[in-house]
């Protein structure tokens, strides 16, 4: 089965992205600009967040990490050289 991808608006000028594997039911968020829109998209699809994949440490990419990690107890993955700059990694 092919992965499913969903895009949705976040903040005032960004987009969020979810990648879902129907075979394993794993779902990853690429970055986490803010929690609300990500939770809404997950609930709309009936998916559970398993991973957050962080591209870099800017606030518009990590603003929702803490809330999402608390809600879903998901794994957070970030570049090793940036992980000390990102809370909750």
PDB file of N, CA and C in Angstrom:
ATOM      1  N   UNK A   1       0.829  -1.192   0.000  1.00  0.00           N
ATOM      2  CA  UNK A   1       0.000   0.000   0.000  1.00  0.00           C
ATOM      3  C   UNK A   1       0.871   1.251   0.000  1.00  0.00           C
ATOM      4  N   UNK A   2       0.428   2.241  -0.685  1.00  0.00           N
ATOM      5  CA  UNK A   2       1.148   3.509  -0.733  1.00  0.00           C
ATOM      6  C   UNK A   2       0.878   4.326   0.523  1.00  0.00           C
ATOM      7  N   UNK A   3       1.844   5.130   0.902  1.00  0.00           N
ATOM      8  CA  UNK A   3       1.662   6.051   2.020  1.00  0.00           C
ATOM      9  C   UNK A   3       0.622   7.099   1.645  1.00  0.00           C
ATOM     10  N   UNK A   4      -0.096   7.573   2.645  1.00  0.00           N
ATOM     11  CA  UNK A   4      -1.083   8.632   2.454  1.00  0.00           C
ATOM     12  C   UNK A   4      -0.511   9.920   3.029  1.00  0.00           C
ATOM     13  N   UNK A   5      -0.690  11.020   2.311  1.00  0.00           N
ATOM     14  CA  UNK A   5      -0.152  12.312   2.728  1.00  0.00           C
ATOM     15  C   UNK A   5      -1.288  13.314   2.817  1.00  0.00           C
ATOM     16  N   UNK A   6      -1.310  14.072   3.906  1.00  0.00           N
ATOM     17  CA  UNK A   6      -2.303  15.129   4.083  1.00  0.00           C
ATOM     18  C   UNK A   6      -1.578  16.430   4.392  1.00  0.00           C
ATOM     19  N   UNK A   7      -1.969  17.500   3.710  1.00  0.00           N
ATOM     20  CA  UNK A   7      -1.452  18.845   3.951  1.00  0.00           C
ATOM     21  C   UNK A   7      -2.584  19.708   4.477  1.00  0.00           C
ATOM     22  N   UNK A   8      -2.258  20.643   5.366  1.00  0.00           N
ATOM     23  CA  UNK A   8      -3.274  21.502   5.973  1.00  0.00           C
ATOM     24  C   UNK A   8      -2.589  22.774   6.468  1.00  0.00           C
ATOM     25  N   UNK A   9      -3.328  23.889   6.546  1.00  0.00           N
ATOM     26  CA  UNK A   9      -2.720  25.142   6.992  1.00  0.00           C
ATOM     27  C   UNK A   9      -2.381  25.122   8.484  1.00  0.00           C
ATOM     28  N   UNK A  10      -1.258  25.752   8.805  1.00  0.00           N
ATOM     29  CA  UNK A  10      -0.818  25.968  10.185  1.00  0.00           C
ATOM     30  C   UNK A  10      -0.305  27.400  10.305  1.00  0.00           C
ATOM     31  N   UNK A  11      -0.397  27.933  11.513  1.00  0.00           N
ATOM     32  CA  UNK A  11       0.004  29.314  11.761  1.00  0.00           C
ATOM     33  C   UNK A  11      -0.680  30.209  10.720  1.00  0.00           C
ATOM     34  N   UNK A  12      -0.066  31.323  10.377  1.00  0.00           N
ATOM     35  CA  UNK A  12      -0.697  32.202   9.383  1.00  0.00           C
ATOM     36  C   UNK A  12      -0.106  32.038   7.991  1.00  0.00           C
ATOM     37  N   UNK A  13       1.053  31.387   7.917  1.00  0.00           N
ATOM     38  CA  UNK A  13       1.735  31.318   6.620  1.00  0.00           C
ATOM     39  C   UNK A  13       2.468  29.999   6.381  1.00  0.00           C
ATOM     40  N   UNK A  14       2.065  28.943   7.076  1.00  0.00           N
ATOM     41  CA  UNK A  14       2.735  27.646   6.939  1.00  0.00           C
ATOM     42  C   UNK A  14       1.736  26.547   6.623  1.00  0.00           C
ATOM     43  N   UNK A  15       2.253  25.391   6.336  1.00  0.00           N
ATOM     44  CA  UNK A  15       1.431  24.199   6.167  1.00  0.00           C
ATOM     45  C   UNK A  15       1.998  23.088   7.033  1.00  0.00           C
ATOM     46  N   UNK A  16       1.117  22.228   7.496  1.00  0.00           N
ATOM     47  CA  UNK A  16       1.515  21.014   8.189  1.00  0.00           C
ATOM     48  C   UNK A  16       1.417  19.856   7.220  1.00  0.00           C
ATOM     49  N   UNK A  17       2.158  18.800   7.508  1.00  0.00           N
ATOM     50  CA  UNK A  17       2.119  17.607   6.660  1.00  0.00           C
ATOM     51  C   UNK A  17       2.112  16.361   7.534  1.00  0.00           C
ATOM     52  N   UNK A  18       1.186  15.459   7.229  1.00  0.00           N
ATOM     53  CA  UNK A  18       1.124  14.155   7.876  1.00  0.00           C
ATOM     54  C   UNK A  18       1.373  13.087   6.829  1.00  0.00           C
ATOM     55  N   UNK A  19       2.154  12.087   7.192  1.00  0.00           N
ATOM     56  CA  UNK A  19       2.396  10.927   6.334  1.00  0.00           C
ATOM     57  C   UNK A  19       1.938   9.700   7.108  1.00  0.00           C
ATOM     58  N   UNK A  20       1.040   8.922   6.503  1.00  0.00           N
ATOM     59  CA  UNK A  20       0.439   7.770   7.178  1.00  0.00           C
ATOM     60  C   UNK A  20       0.712   6.499   6.385  1.00  0.00           C
ATOM     61  N   UNK A  21       1.130   5.457   7.088  1.00  0.00           N
ATOM     62  CA  UNK A  21       1.334   4.141   6.485  1.00  0.00           C
ATOM     63  C   UNK A  21       0.148   3.258   6.870  1.00  0.00           C
ATOM     64  N   UNK A  22      -0.765   2.980   5.937  1.00  0.00           N
ATOM     65  CA  UNK A  22      -1.942   2.173   6.262  1.00  0.00           C
ATOM     66  C   UNK A  22      -1.597   0.759   6.732  1.00  0.00           C
ATOM     67  N   UNK A  23      -0.480   0.213   6.268  1.00  0.00           N
ATOM     68  CA  UNK A  23      -0.106  -1.154   6.639  1.00  0.00           C
ATOM     69  C   UNK A  23       0.283  -1.259   8.111  1.00  0.00           C
ATOM     70  N   UNK A  24       1.037  -0.270   8.599  1.00  0.00           N
ATOM     71  CA  UNK A  24       1.503  -0.306   9.991  1.00  0.00           C
ATOM     72  C   UNK A  24       0.707   0.621  10.896  1.00  0.00           C
ATOM     73  N   UNK A  25      -0.075   1.498  10.299  1.00  0.00           N
ATOM     74  CA  UNK A  25      -0.855   2.527  10.993  1.00  0.00           C
ATOM     75  C   UNK A  25       0.030   3.594  11.644  1.00  0.00           C
ATOM     76  N   UNK A  26       1.301   3.636  11.276  1.00  0.00           N
ATOM     77  CA  UNK A  26       2.202   4.679  11.763  1.00  0.00           C
ATOM     78  C   UNK A  26       1.866   5.989  11.063  1.00  0.00           C
ATOM     79  N   UNK A  27       1.911   7.070  11.824  1.00  0.00           N
ATOM     80  CA  UNK A  27       1.649   8.391  11.265  1.00  0.00           C
ATOM     81  C   UNK A  27       2.701   9.358  11.781  1.00  0.00           C
ATOM     82  N   UNK A  28       3.344  10.063  10.862  1.00  0.00           N
ATOM     83  CA  UNK A  28       4.371  11.037  11.215  1.00  0.00           C
ATOM     84  C   UNK A  28       3.937  12.427  10.788  1.00  0.00           C
ATOM     85  N   UNK A  29       4.247  13.394  11.635  1.00  0.00           N
ATOM     86  CA  UNK A  29       4.089  14.795  11.284  1.00  0.00           C
ATOM     87  C   UNK A  29       5.462  15.311  10.890  1.00  0.00           C
ATOM     88  N   UNK A  30       5.545  15.964   9.750  1.00  0.00           N
ATOM     89  CA  UNK A  30       6.794  16.598   9.352  1.00  0.00           C
ATOM     90  C   UNK A  30       6.789  17.978   9.980  1.00  0.00           C
ATOM     91  N   UNK A  31       7.623  18.145  10.997  1.00  0.00           N
ATOM     92  CA  UNK A  31       7.629  19.330  11.840  1.00  0.00           C
ATOM     93  C   UNK A  31       6.306  19.416  12.609  1.00  0.00           C
ATOM     94  N   UNK A  32       6.224  20.397  13.485  1.00  0.00           N
ATOM     95  CA  UNK A  32       5.023  20.586  14.300  1.00  0.00           C
ATOM     96  C   UNK A  32       4.857  22.071  14.590  1.00  0.00           C
ATOM     97  N   UNK A  33       4.410  22.836  13.585  1.00  0.00           N
ATOM     98  CA  UNK A  33       4.285  24.279  13.757  1.00  0.00           C
ATOM     99  C   UNK A  33       3.386  24.674  14.932  1.00  0.00           C
ATOM    100  N   UNK A  34       2.254  23.995  15.072  1.00  0.00           N
ATOM    101  CA  UNK A  34       1.335  24.201  16.196  1.00  0.00           C
ATOM    102  C   UNK A  34       0.480  22.951  16.339  1.00  0.00           C
ATOM    103  N   UNK A  35       0.063  22.663  17.556  1.00  0.00           N
ATOM    104  CA  UNK A  35      -0.618  21.398  17.824  1.00  0.00           C
ATOM    105  C   UNK A  35      -2.039  21.345  17.274  1.00  0.00           C
ATOM    106  N   UNK A  36      -2.815  22.402  17.426  1.00  0.00           N
ATOM    107  CA  UNK A  36      -4.242  22.380  17.089  1.00  0.00           C
ATOM    108  C   UNK A  36      -4.574  21.847  15.707  1.00  0.00           C
ATOM    109  N   UNK A  37      -4.024  22.414  14.650  1.00  0.00           N
ATOM    110  CA  UNK A  37      -4.335  21.921  13.310  1.00  0.00           C
ATOM    111  C   UNK A  37      -3.875  20.483  13.063  1.00  0.00           C
ATOM    112  N   UNK A  38      -2.794  20.079  13.707  1.00  0.00           N
ATOM    113  CA  UNK A  38      -2.312  18.706  13.551  1.00  0.00           C
ATOM    114  C   UNK A  38      -3.289  17.743  14.206  1.00  0.00           C
ATOM    115  N   UNK A  39      -3.727  18.063  15.420  1.00  0.00           N
ATOM    116  CA  UNK A  39      -4.710  17.224  16.118  1.00  0.00           C
ATOM    117  C   UNK A  39      -5.993  17.134  15.306  1.00  0.00           C
ATOM    118  N   UNK A  40      -6.445  18.262  14.779  1.00  0.00           N
ATOM    119  CA  UNK A  40      -7.674  18.280  13.978  1.00  0.00           C
ATOM    120  C   UNK A  40      -7.539  17.379  12.746  1.00  0.00           C
ATOM    121  N   UNK A  41      -6.418  17.464  12.054  1.00  0.00           N
ATOM    122  CA  UNK A  41      -6.199  16.628  10.861  1.00  0.00           C
ATOM    123  C   UNK A  41      -6.129  15.151  11.235  1.00  0.00           C
ATOM    124  N   UNK A  42      -5.456  14.832  12.334  1.00  0.00           N
ATOM    125  CA  UNK A  42      -5.375  13.441  12.790  1.00  0.00           C
ATOM    126  C   UNK A  42      -6.757  12.896  13.128  1.00  0.00           C
ATOM    127  N   UNK A  43      -7.540  13.679  13.860  1.00  0.00           N
ATOM    128  CA  UNK A  43      -8.883  13.239  14.240  1.00  0.00           C
ATOM    129  C   UNK A  43      -9.778  13.075  13.018  1.00  0.00           C
ATOM    130  N   UNK A  44      -9.644  13.988  12.055  1.00  0.00           N
ATOM    131  CA  UNK A  44     -10.441  13.903  10.828  1.00  0.00           C
ATOM    132  C   UNK A  44     -10.166  12.592  10.086  1.00  0.00           C
ATOM    133  N   UNK A  45      -8.907  12.170  10.074  1.00  0.00           N
ATOM    134  CA  UNK A  45      -8.510  10.949   9.363  1.00  0.00           C
ATOM    135  C   UNK A  45      -8.667   9.689  10.210  1.00  0.00           C
ATOM    136  N   UNK A  46      -8.808   9.860  11.531  1.00  0.00           N
ATOM    137  CA  UNK A  46      -8.861   8.697  12.414  1.00  0.00           C
ATOM    138  C   UNK A  46      -7.489   8.082  12.650  1.00  0.00           C
ATOM    139  N   UNK A  47      -6.445   8.897  12.568  1.00  0.00           N
ATOM    140  CA  UNK A  47      -5.075   8.444  12.731  1.00  0.00           C
ATOM    141  C   UNK A  47      -4.554   8.816  14.119  1.00  0.00           C
ATOM    142  N   UNK A  48      -3.555   8.077  14.598  1.00  0.00           N
ATOM    143  CA  UNK A  48      -2.844   8.382  15.837  1.00  0.00           C
ATOM    144  C   UNK A  48      -1.413   8.775  15.486  1.00  0.00           C
ATOM    145  N   UNK A  49      -0.940   9.838  16.084  1.00  0.00           N
ATOM    146  CA  UNK A  49       0.420  10.297  15.807  1.00  0.00           C
ATOM    147  C   UNK A  49       1.434   9.383  16.490  1.00  0.00           C
ATOM    148  N   UNK A  50       2.362   8.850  15.717  1.00  0.00           N
ATOM    149  CA  UNK A  50       3.405   7.981  16.267  1.00  0.00           C
ATOM    150  C   UNK A  50       4.774   8.649  16.268  1.00  0.00           C
ATOM    151  N   UNK A  51       4.975   9.607  15.352  1.00  0.00           N
ATOM    152  CA  UNK A  51       6.293  10.232  15.217  1.00  0.00           C
ATOM    153  C   UNK A  51       6.162  11.685  14.785  1.00  0.00           C
ATOM    154  N   UNK A  52       7.101  12.498  15.248  1.00  0.00           N
ATOM    155  CA  UNK A  52       7.273  13.856  14.733  1.00  0.00           C
ATOM    156  C   UNK A  52       8.691  13.918  14.190  1.00  0.00           C
ATOM    157  N   UNK A  53       8.818  14.293  12.932  1.00  0.00           N
ATOM    158  CA  UNK A  53      10.124  14.389  12.279  1.00  0.00           C
ATOM    159  C   UNK A  53      10.467  15.869  12.120  1.00  0.00           C
ATOM    160  N   UNK A  54      11.426  16.333  12.886  1.00  0.00           N
ATOM    161  CA  UNK A  54      11.792  17.747  12.909  1.00  0.00           C
ATOM    162  C   UNK A  54      12.899  18.013  11.893  1.00  0.00           C
ATOM    163  N   UNK A  55      12.689  19.031  11.057  1.00  0.00           N
ATOM    164  CA  UNK A  55      13.709  19.379  10.069  1.00  0.00           C
ATOM    165  C   UNK A  55      14.745  20.344  10.632  1.00  0.00           C
ATOM    166  N   UNK A  56      14.300  21.287  11.475  1.00  0.00           N
ATOM    167  CA  UNK A  56      15.215  22.205  12.152  1.00  0.00           C
ATOM    168  C   UNK A  56      14.497  22.865  13.321  1.00  0.00           C
ATOM    169  N   UNK A  57      15.224  23.656  14.110  1.00  0.00           N
ATOM    170  CA  UNK A  57      14.751  24.105  15.412  1.00  0.00           C
ATOM    171  C   UNK A  57      13.958  25.412  15.435  1.00  0.00           C
ATOM    172  N   UNK A  58      13.665  26.032  14.340  1.00  0.00           N
ATOM    173  CA  UNK A  58      12.919  27.296  14.373  1.00  0.00           C
ATOM    174  C   UNK A  58      11.518  27.088  14.943  1.00  0.00           C
ATOM    175  N   UNK A  59      11.021  28.115  15.641  1.00  0.00           N
ATOM    176  CA  UNK A  59       9.735  28.000  16.341  1.00  0.00           C
ATOM    177  C   UNK A  59       8.590  27.571  15.417  1.00  0.00           C
ATOM    178  N   UNK A  60       8.593  28.056  14.182  1.00  0.00           N
ATOM    179  CA  UNK A  60       7.498  27.689  13.273  1.00  0.00           C
ATOM    180  C   UNK A  60       7.598  26.239  12.793  1.00  0.00           C
ATOM    181  N   UNK A  61       8.570  25.516  13.301  1.00  0.00           N
ATOM    182  CA  UNK A  61       8.703  24.084  12.999  1.00  0.00           C
ATOM    183  C   UNK A  61       8.567  23.213  14.244  1.00  0.00           C
ATOM    184  N   UNK A  62       8.700  23.817  15.436  1.00  0.00           N
ATOM    185  CA  UNK A  62       8.672  23.024  16.676  1.00  0.00           C
ATOM    186  C   UNK A  62       7.663  23.517  17.706  1.00  0.00           C
ATOM    187  N   UNK A  63       6.878  24.528  17.388  1.00  0.00           N
ATOM    188  CA  UNK A  63       5.966  25.126  18.361  1.00  0.00           C
ATOM    189  C   UNK A  63       4.967  24.168  18.979  1.00  0.00           C
ATOM    190  N   UNK A  64       4.576  23.124  18.274  1.00  0.00           N
ATOM    191  CA  UNK A  64       3.579  22.189  18.785  1.00  0.00           C
ATOM    192  C   UNK A  64       4.135  20.899  19.346  1.00  0.00           C
ATOM    193  N   UNK A  65       5.448  20.757  19.394  1.00  0.00           N
ATOM    194  CA  UNK A  65       6.050  19.485  19.811  1.00  0.00           C
ATOM    195  C   UNK A  65       5.620  19.077  21.214  1.00  0.00           C
ATOM    196  N   UNK A  66       5.741  19.957  22.191  1.00  0.00           N
ATOM    197  CA  UNK A  66       5.452  19.590  23.584  1.00  0.00           C
ATOM    198  C   UNK A  66       4.018  19.103  23.749  1.00  0.00           C
ATOM    199  N   UNK A  67       3.059  19.841  23.203  1.00  0.00           N
ATOM    200  CA  UNK A  67       1.644  19.460  23.343  1.00  0.00           C
ATOM    201  C   UNK A  67       1.349  18.141  22.640  1.00  0.00           C
ATOM    202  N   UNK A  68       1.913  17.943  21.461  1.00  0.00           N
ATOM    203  CA  UNK A  68       1.681  16.696  20.719  1.00  0.00           C
ATOM    204  C   UNK A  68       2.332  15.504  21.409  1.00  0.00           C
ATOM    205  N   UNK A  69       3.530  15.705  21.923  1.00  0.00           N
ATOM    206  CA  UNK A  69       4.211  14.615  22.621  1.00  0.00           C
ATOM    207  C   UNK A  69       3.427  14.219  23.873  1.00  0.00           C
ATOM    208  N   UNK A  70       2.898  15.216  24.566  1.00  0.00           N
ATOM    209  CA  UNK A  70       2.103  14.927  25.762  1.00  0.00           C
ATOM    210  C   UNK A  70       0.816  14.184  25.401  1.00  0.00           C
ATOM    211  N   UNK A  71       0.129  14.615  24.363  1.00  0.00           N
ATOM    212  CA  UNK A  71      -1.155  14.017  23.978  1.00  0.00           C
ATOM    213  C   UNK A  71      -0.997  12.607  23.412  1.00  0.00           C
ATOM    214  N   UNK A  72      -0.001  12.398  22.563  1.00  0.00           N
ATOM    215  CA  UNK A  72       0.131  11.129  21.836  1.00  0.00           C
ATOM    216  C   UNK A  72       1.284  10.238  22.314  1.00  0.00           C
ATOM    217  N   UNK A  73       2.125  10.759  23.202  1.00  0.00           N
ATOM    218  CA  UNK A  73       3.307  10.013  23.641  1.00  0.00           C
ATOM    219  C   UNK A  73       4.107   9.499  22.433  1.00  0.00           C
ATOM    220  N   UNK A  74       4.248  10.363  21.445  1.00  0.00           N
ATOM    221  CA  UNK A  74       4.916   9.991  20.196  1.00  0.00           C
ATOM    222  C   UNK A  74       6.427  10.200  20.300  1.00  0.00           C
ATOM    223  N   UNK A  75       7.118   9.592  19.378  1.00  0.00           N
ATOM    224  CA  UNK A  75       8.570   9.732  19.281  1.00  0.00           C
ATOM    225  C   UNK A  75       8.878  11.008  18.503  1.00  0.00           C
ATOM    226  N   UNK A  76       9.896  11.743  18.941  1.00  0.00           N
ATOM    227  CA  UNK A  76      10.333  12.953  18.247  1.00  0.00           C
ATOM    228  C   UNK A  76      11.754  12.722  17.750  1.00  0.00           C
ATOM    229  N   UNK A  77      11.952  12.935  16.452  1.00  0.00           N
ATOM    230  CA  UNK A  77      13.256  12.721  15.827  1.00  0.00           C
ATOM    231  C   UNK A  77      13.715  14.049  15.232  1.00  0.00           C
ATOM    232  N   UNK A  78      14.972  14.400  15.511  1.00  0.00           N
ATOM    233  CA  UNK A  78      15.521  15.661  15.008  1.00  0.00           C
ATOM    234  C   UNK A  78      16.981  15.447  14.628  1.00  0.00           C
ATOM    235  N   UNK A  79      17.523  16.345  13.803  1.00  0.00           N
ATOM    236  CA  UNK A  79      18.947  16.246  13.486  1.00  0.00           C
ATOM    237  C   UNK A  79      19.778  16.309  14.770  1.00  0.00           C
ATOM    238  N   UNK A  80      20.742  15.431  14.888  1.00  0.00           N
ATOM    239  CA  UNK A  80      21.543  15.333  16.105  1.00  0.00           C
ATOM    240  C   UNK A  80      22.153  16.678  16.506  1.00  0.00           C
ATOM    241  N   UNK A  81      22.664  17.417  15.548  1.00  0.00           N
ATOM    242  CA  UNK A  81      23.338  18.676  15.869  1.00  0.00           C
ATOM    243  C   UNK A  81      22.370  19.780  16.281  1.00  0.00           C
ATOM    244  N   UNK A  82      21.073  19.580  16.129  1.00  0.00           N
ATOM    245  CA  UNK A  82      20.077  20.585  16.511  1.00  0.00           C
ATOM    246  C   UNK A  82      19.240  20.149  17.711  1.00  0.00           C
ATOM    247  N   UNK A  83      19.355  18.894  18.123  1.00  0.00           N
ATOM    248  CA  UNK A  83      18.453  18.362  19.138  1.00  0.00           C
ATOM    249  C   UNK A  83      18.561  19.080  20.474  1.00  0.00           C
ATOM    250  N   UNK A  84      19.712  19.638  20.811  1.00  0.00           N
ATOM    251  CA  UNK A  84      19.836  20.355  22.078  1.00  0.00           C
ATOM    252  C   UNK A  84      19.098  21.688  22.052  1.00  0.00           C
ATOM    253  N   UNK A  85      18.763  22.189  20.880  1.00  0.00           N
ATOM    254  CA  UNK A  85      18.035  23.448  20.751  1.00  0.00           C
ATOM    255  C   UNK A  85      16.524  23.247  20.739  1.00  0.00           C
ATOM    256  N   UNK A  86      16.067  21.995  20.763  1.00  0.00           N
ATOM    257  CA  UNK A  86      14.642  21.686  20.663  1.00  0.00           C
ATOM    258  C   UNK A  86      14.191  21.020  21.952  1.00  0.00           C
ATOM    259  N   UNK A  87      13.285  21.666  22.671  1.00  0.00           N
ATOM    260  CA  UNK A  87      12.752  21.084  23.898  1.00  0.00           C
ATOM    261  C   UNK A  87      11.931  19.847  23.563  1.00  0.00           C
ATOM    262  N   UNK A  88      11.929  18.880  24.450  1.00  0.00           N
ATOM    263  CA  UNK A  88      11.107  17.669  24.350  1.00  0.00           C
ATOM    264  C   UNK A  88      11.553  16.687  23.279  1.00  0.00           C
ATOM    265  N   UNK A  89      12.785  16.791  22.813  1.00  0.00           N
ATOM    266  CA  UNK A  89      13.283  15.811  21.836  1.00  0.00           C
ATOM    267  C   UNK A  89      13.906  14.655  22.589  1.00  0.00           C
TER     268      UNK A  89
END
